[in-house]
PDB file of N, CA and C in Angstrom:
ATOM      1  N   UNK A 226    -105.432-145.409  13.643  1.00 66.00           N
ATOM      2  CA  UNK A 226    -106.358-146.226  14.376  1.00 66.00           C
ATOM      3  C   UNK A 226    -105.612-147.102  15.394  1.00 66.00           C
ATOM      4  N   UNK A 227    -104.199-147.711  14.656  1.00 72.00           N
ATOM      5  CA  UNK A 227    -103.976-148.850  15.977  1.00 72.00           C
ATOM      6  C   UNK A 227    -103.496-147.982  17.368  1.00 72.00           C
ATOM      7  N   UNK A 228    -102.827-146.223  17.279  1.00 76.00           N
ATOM      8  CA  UNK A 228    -102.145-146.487  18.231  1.00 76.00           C
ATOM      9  C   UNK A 228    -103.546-145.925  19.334  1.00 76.00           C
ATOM     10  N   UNK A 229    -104.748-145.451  18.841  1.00 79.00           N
ATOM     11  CA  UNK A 229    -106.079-145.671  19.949  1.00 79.00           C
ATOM     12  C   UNK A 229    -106.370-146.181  20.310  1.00 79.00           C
ATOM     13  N   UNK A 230    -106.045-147.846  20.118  1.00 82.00           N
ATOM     14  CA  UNK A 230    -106.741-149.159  20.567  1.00 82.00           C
ATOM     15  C   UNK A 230    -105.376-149.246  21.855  1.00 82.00           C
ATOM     16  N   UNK A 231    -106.546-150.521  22.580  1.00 89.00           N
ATOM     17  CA  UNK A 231    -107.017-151.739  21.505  1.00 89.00           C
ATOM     18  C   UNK A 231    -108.244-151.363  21.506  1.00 89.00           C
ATOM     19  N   UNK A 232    -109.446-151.548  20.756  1.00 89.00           N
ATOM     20  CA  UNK A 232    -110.714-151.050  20.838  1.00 89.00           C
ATOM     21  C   UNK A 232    -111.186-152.769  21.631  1.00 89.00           C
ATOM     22  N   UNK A 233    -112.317-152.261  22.328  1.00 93.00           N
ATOM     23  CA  UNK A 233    -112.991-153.202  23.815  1.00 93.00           C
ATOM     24  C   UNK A 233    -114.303-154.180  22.228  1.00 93.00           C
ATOM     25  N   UNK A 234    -114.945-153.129  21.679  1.00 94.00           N
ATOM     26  CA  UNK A 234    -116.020-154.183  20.841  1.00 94.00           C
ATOM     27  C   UNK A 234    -115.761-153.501  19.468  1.00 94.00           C
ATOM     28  N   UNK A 235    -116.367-154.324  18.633  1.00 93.00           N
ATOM     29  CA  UNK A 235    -116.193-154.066  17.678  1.00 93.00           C
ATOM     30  C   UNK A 235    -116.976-152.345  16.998  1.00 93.00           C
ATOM     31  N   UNK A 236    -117.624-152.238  18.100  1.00 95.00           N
ATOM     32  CA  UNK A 236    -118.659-150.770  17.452  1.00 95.00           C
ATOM     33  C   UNK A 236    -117.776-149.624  18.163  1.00 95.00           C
ATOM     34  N   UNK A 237    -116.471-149.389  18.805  1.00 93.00           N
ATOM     35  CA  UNK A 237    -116.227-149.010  19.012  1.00 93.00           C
ATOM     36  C   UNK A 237    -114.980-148.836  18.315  1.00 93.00           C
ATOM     37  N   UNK A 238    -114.307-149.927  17.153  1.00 93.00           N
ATOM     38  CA  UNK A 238    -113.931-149.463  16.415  1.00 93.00           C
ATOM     39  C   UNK A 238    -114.289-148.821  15.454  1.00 93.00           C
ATOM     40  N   UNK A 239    -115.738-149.141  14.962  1.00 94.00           N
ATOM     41  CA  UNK A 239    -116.457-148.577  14.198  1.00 94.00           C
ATOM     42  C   UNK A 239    -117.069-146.775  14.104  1.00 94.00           C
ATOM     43  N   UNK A 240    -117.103-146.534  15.306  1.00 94.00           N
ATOM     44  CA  UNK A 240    -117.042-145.952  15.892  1.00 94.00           C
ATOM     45  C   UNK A 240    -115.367-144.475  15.627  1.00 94.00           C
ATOM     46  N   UNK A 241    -114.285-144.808  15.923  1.00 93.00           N
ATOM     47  CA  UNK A 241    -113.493-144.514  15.915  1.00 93.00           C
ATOM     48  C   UNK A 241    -112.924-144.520  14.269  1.00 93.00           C
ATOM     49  N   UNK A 242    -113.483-145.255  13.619  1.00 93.00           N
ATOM     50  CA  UNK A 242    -113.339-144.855  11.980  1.00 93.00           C
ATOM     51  C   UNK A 242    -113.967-143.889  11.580  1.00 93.00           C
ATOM     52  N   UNK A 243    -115.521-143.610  11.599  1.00 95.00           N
ATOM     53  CA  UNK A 243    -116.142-142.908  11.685  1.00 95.00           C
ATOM     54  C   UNK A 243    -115.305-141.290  12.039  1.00 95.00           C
ATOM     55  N   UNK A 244    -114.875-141.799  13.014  1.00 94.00           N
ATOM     56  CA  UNK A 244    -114.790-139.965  13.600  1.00 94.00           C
ATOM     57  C   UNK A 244    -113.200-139.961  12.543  1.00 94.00           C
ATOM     58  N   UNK A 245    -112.829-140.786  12.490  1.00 93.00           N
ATOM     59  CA  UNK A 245    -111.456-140.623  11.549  1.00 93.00           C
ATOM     60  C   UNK A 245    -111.789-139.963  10.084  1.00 93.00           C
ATOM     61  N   UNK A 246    -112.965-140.458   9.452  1.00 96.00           N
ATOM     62  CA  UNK A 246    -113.046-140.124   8.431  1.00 96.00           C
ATOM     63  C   UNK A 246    -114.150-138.948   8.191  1.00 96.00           C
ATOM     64  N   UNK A 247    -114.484-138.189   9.449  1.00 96.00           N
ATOM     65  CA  UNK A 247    -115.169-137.177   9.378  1.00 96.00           C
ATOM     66  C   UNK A 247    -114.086-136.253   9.942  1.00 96.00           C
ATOM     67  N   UNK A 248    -112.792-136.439  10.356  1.00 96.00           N
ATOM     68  CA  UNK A 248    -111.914-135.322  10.273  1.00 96.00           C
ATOM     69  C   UNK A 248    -111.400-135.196   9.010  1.00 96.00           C
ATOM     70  N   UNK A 249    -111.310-136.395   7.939  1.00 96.00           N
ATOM     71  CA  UNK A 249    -110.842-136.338   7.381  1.00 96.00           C
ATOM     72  C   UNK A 249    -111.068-135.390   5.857  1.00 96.00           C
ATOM     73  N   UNK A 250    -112.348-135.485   5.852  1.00 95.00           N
ATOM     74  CA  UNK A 250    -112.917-135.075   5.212  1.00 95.00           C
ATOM     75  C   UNK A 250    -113.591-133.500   5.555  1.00 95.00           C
ATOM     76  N   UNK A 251    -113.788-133.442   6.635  1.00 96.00           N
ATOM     77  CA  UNK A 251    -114.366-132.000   6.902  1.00 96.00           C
ATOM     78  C   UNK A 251    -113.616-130.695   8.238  1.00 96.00           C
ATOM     79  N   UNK A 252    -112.083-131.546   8.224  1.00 96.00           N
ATOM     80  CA  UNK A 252    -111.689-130.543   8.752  1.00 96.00           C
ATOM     81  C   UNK A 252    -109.961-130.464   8.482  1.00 96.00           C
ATOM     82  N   UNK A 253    -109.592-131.606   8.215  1.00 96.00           N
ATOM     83  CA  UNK A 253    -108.267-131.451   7.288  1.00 96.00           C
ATOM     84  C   UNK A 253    -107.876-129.968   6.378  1.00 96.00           C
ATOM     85  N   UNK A 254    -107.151-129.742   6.632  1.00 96.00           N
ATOM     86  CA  UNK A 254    -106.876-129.234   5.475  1.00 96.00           C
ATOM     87  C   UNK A 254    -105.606-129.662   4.541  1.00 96.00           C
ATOM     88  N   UNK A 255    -106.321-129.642   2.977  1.00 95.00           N
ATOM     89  CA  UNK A 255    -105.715-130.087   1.978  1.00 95.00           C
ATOM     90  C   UNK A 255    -104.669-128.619   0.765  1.00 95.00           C
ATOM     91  N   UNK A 256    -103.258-129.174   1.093  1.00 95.00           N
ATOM     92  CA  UNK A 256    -102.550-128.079   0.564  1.00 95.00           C
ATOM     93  C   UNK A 256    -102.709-128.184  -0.936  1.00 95.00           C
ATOM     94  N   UNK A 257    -102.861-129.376  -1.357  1.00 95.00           N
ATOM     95  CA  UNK A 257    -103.452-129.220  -3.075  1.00 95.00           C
ATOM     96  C   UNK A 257    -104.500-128.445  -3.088  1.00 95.00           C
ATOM     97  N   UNK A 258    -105.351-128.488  -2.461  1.00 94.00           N
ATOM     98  CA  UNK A 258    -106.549-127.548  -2.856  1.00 94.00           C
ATOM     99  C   UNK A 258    -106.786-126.284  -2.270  1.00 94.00           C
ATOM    100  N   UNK A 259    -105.608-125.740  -2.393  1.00 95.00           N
ATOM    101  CA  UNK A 259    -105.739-124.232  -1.200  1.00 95.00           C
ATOM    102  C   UNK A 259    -105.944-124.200   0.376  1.00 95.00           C
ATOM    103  N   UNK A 260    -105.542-125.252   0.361  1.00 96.00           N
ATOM    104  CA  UNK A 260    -105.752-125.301   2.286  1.00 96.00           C
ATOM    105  C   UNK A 260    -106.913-125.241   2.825  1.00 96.00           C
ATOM    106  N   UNK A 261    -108.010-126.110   2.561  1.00 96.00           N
ATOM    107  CA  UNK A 261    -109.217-125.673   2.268  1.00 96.00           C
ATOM    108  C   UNK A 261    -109.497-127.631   2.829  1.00 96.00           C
ATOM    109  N   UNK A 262    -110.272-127.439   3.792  1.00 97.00           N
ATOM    110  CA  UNK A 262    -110.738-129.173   3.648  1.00 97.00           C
ATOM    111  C   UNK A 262    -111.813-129.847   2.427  1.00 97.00           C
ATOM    112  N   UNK A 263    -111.369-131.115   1.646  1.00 96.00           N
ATOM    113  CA  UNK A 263    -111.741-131.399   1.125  1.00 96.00           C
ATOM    114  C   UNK A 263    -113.724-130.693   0.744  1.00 96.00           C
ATOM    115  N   UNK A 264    -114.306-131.528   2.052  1.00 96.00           N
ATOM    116  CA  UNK A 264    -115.672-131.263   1.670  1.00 96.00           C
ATOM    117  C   UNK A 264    -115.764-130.027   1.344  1.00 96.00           C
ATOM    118  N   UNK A 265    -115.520-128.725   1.457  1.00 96.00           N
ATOM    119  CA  UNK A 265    -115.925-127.385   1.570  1.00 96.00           C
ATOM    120  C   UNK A 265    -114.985-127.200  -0.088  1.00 96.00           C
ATOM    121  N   UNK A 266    -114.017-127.945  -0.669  1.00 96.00           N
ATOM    122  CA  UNK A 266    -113.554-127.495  -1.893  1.00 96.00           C
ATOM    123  C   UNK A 266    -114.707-128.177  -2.633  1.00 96.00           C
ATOM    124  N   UNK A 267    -115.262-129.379  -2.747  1.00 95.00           N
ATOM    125  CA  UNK A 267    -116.106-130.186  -3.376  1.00 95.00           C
ATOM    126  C   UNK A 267    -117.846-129.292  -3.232  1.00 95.00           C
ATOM    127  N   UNK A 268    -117.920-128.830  -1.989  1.00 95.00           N
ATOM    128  CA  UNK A 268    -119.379-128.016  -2.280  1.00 95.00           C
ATOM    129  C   UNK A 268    -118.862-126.563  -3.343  1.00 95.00           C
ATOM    130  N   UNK A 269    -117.531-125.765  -3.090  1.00 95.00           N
ATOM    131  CA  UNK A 269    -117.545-125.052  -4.405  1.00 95.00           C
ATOM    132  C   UNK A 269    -117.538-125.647  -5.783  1.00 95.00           C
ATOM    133  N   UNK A 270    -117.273-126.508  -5.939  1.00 95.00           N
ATOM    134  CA  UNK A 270    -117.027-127.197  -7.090  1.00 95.00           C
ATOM    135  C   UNK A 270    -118.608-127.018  -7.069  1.00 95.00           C
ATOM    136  N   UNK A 271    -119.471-128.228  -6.449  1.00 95.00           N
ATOM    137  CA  UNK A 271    -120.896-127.926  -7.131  1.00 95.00           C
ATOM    138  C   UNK A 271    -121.483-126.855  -7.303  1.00 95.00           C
ATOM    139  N   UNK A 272    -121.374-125.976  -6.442  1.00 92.00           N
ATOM    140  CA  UNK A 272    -122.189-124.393  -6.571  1.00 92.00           C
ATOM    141  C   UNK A 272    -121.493-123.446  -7.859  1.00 92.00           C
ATOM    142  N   UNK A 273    -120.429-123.704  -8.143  1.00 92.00           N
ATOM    143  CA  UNK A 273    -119.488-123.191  -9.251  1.00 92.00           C
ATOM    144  C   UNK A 273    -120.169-124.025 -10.914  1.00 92.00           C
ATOM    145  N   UNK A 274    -120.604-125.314 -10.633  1.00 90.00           N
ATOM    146  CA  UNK A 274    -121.510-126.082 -11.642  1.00 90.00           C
ATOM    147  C   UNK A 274    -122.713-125.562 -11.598  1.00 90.00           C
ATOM    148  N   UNK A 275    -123.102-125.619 -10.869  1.00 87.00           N
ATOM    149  CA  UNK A 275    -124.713-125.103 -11.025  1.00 87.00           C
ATOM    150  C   UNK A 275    -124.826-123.290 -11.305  1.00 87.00           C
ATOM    151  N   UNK A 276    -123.693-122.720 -11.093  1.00 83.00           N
ATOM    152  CA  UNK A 276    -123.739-121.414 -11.447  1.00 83.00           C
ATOM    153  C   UNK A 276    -123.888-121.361 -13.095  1.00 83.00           C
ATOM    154  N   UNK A 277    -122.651-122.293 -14.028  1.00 81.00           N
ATOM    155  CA  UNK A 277    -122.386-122.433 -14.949  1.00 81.00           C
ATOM    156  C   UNK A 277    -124.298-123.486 -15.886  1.00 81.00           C
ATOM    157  N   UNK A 278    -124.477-124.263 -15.136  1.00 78.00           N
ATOM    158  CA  UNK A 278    -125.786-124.952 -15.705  1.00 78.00           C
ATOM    159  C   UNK A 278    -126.759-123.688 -16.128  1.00 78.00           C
ATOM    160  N   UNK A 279    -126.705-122.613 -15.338  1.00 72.00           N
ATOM    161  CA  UNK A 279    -128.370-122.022 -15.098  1.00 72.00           C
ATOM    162  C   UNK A 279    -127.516-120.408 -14.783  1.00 72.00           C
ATOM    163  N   UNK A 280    -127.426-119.832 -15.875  1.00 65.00           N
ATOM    164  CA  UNK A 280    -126.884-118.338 -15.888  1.00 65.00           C
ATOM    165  C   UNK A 280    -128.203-117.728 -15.499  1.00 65.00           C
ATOM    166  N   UNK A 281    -127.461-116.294 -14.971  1.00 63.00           N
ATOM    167  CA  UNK A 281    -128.708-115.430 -14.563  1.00 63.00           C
ATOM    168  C   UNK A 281    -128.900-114.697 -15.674  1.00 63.00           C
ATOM    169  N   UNK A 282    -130.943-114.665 -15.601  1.00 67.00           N
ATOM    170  CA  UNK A 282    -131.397-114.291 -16.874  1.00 67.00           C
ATOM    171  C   UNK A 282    -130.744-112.979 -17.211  1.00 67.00           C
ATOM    172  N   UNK A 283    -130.808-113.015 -18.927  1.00 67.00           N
ATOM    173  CA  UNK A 283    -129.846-111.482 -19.661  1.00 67.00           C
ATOM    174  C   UNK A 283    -128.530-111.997 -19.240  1.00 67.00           C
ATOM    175  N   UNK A 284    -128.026-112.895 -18.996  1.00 63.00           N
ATOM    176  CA  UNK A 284    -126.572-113.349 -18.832  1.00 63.00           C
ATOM    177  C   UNK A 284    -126.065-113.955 -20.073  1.00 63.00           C
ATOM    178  N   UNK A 285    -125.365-114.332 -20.914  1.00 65.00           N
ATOM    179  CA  UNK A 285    -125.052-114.614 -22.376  1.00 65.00           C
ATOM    180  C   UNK A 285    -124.474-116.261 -22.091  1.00 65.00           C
ATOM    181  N   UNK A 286    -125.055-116.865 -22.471  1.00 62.00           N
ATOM    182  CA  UNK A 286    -124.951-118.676 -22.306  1.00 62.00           C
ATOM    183  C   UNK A 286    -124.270-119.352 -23.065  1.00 62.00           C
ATOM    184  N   UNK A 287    -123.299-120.224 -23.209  1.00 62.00           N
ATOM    185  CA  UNK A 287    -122.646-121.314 -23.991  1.00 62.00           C
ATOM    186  C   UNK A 287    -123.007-121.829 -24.637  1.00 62.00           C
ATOM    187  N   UNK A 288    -124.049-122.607 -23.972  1.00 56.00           N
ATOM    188  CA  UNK A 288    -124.789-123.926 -23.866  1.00 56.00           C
ATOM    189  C   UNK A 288    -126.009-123.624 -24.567  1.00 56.00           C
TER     190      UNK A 288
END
């Protein structure tokens, strides 16, 4: 953030966090998690849960 500034108002730092933490999150890529940006490892994670919640019928269940 500092070496973008100086930011002119305050919504324009606000502004500039924002876009910081929407790279951060959705286009990074993270080598702990397969090189894969965070958000897109976290939506498999849920779709990988909800696979496991709700087997397809005639599928043999845990739970």
């Amino acid at each position: 953030m500092r070496r973008d500034g100086p930011w002119r108002t305050v919504d324009d730092l606000e502004l500039a966090a924002l876009s910081w933490a929407h790279w951060f999150n959705h286009q990074r890529l993270h080598s702990m998690i397969g090189n894969v940006p965070p958000v897109e490892r976290e939506q498999t994670h849920y779709r990988q849960q909800a696979t496991r919640e709700h087997p397809l019928s005639g599928e043999p269940s845990l739970h």
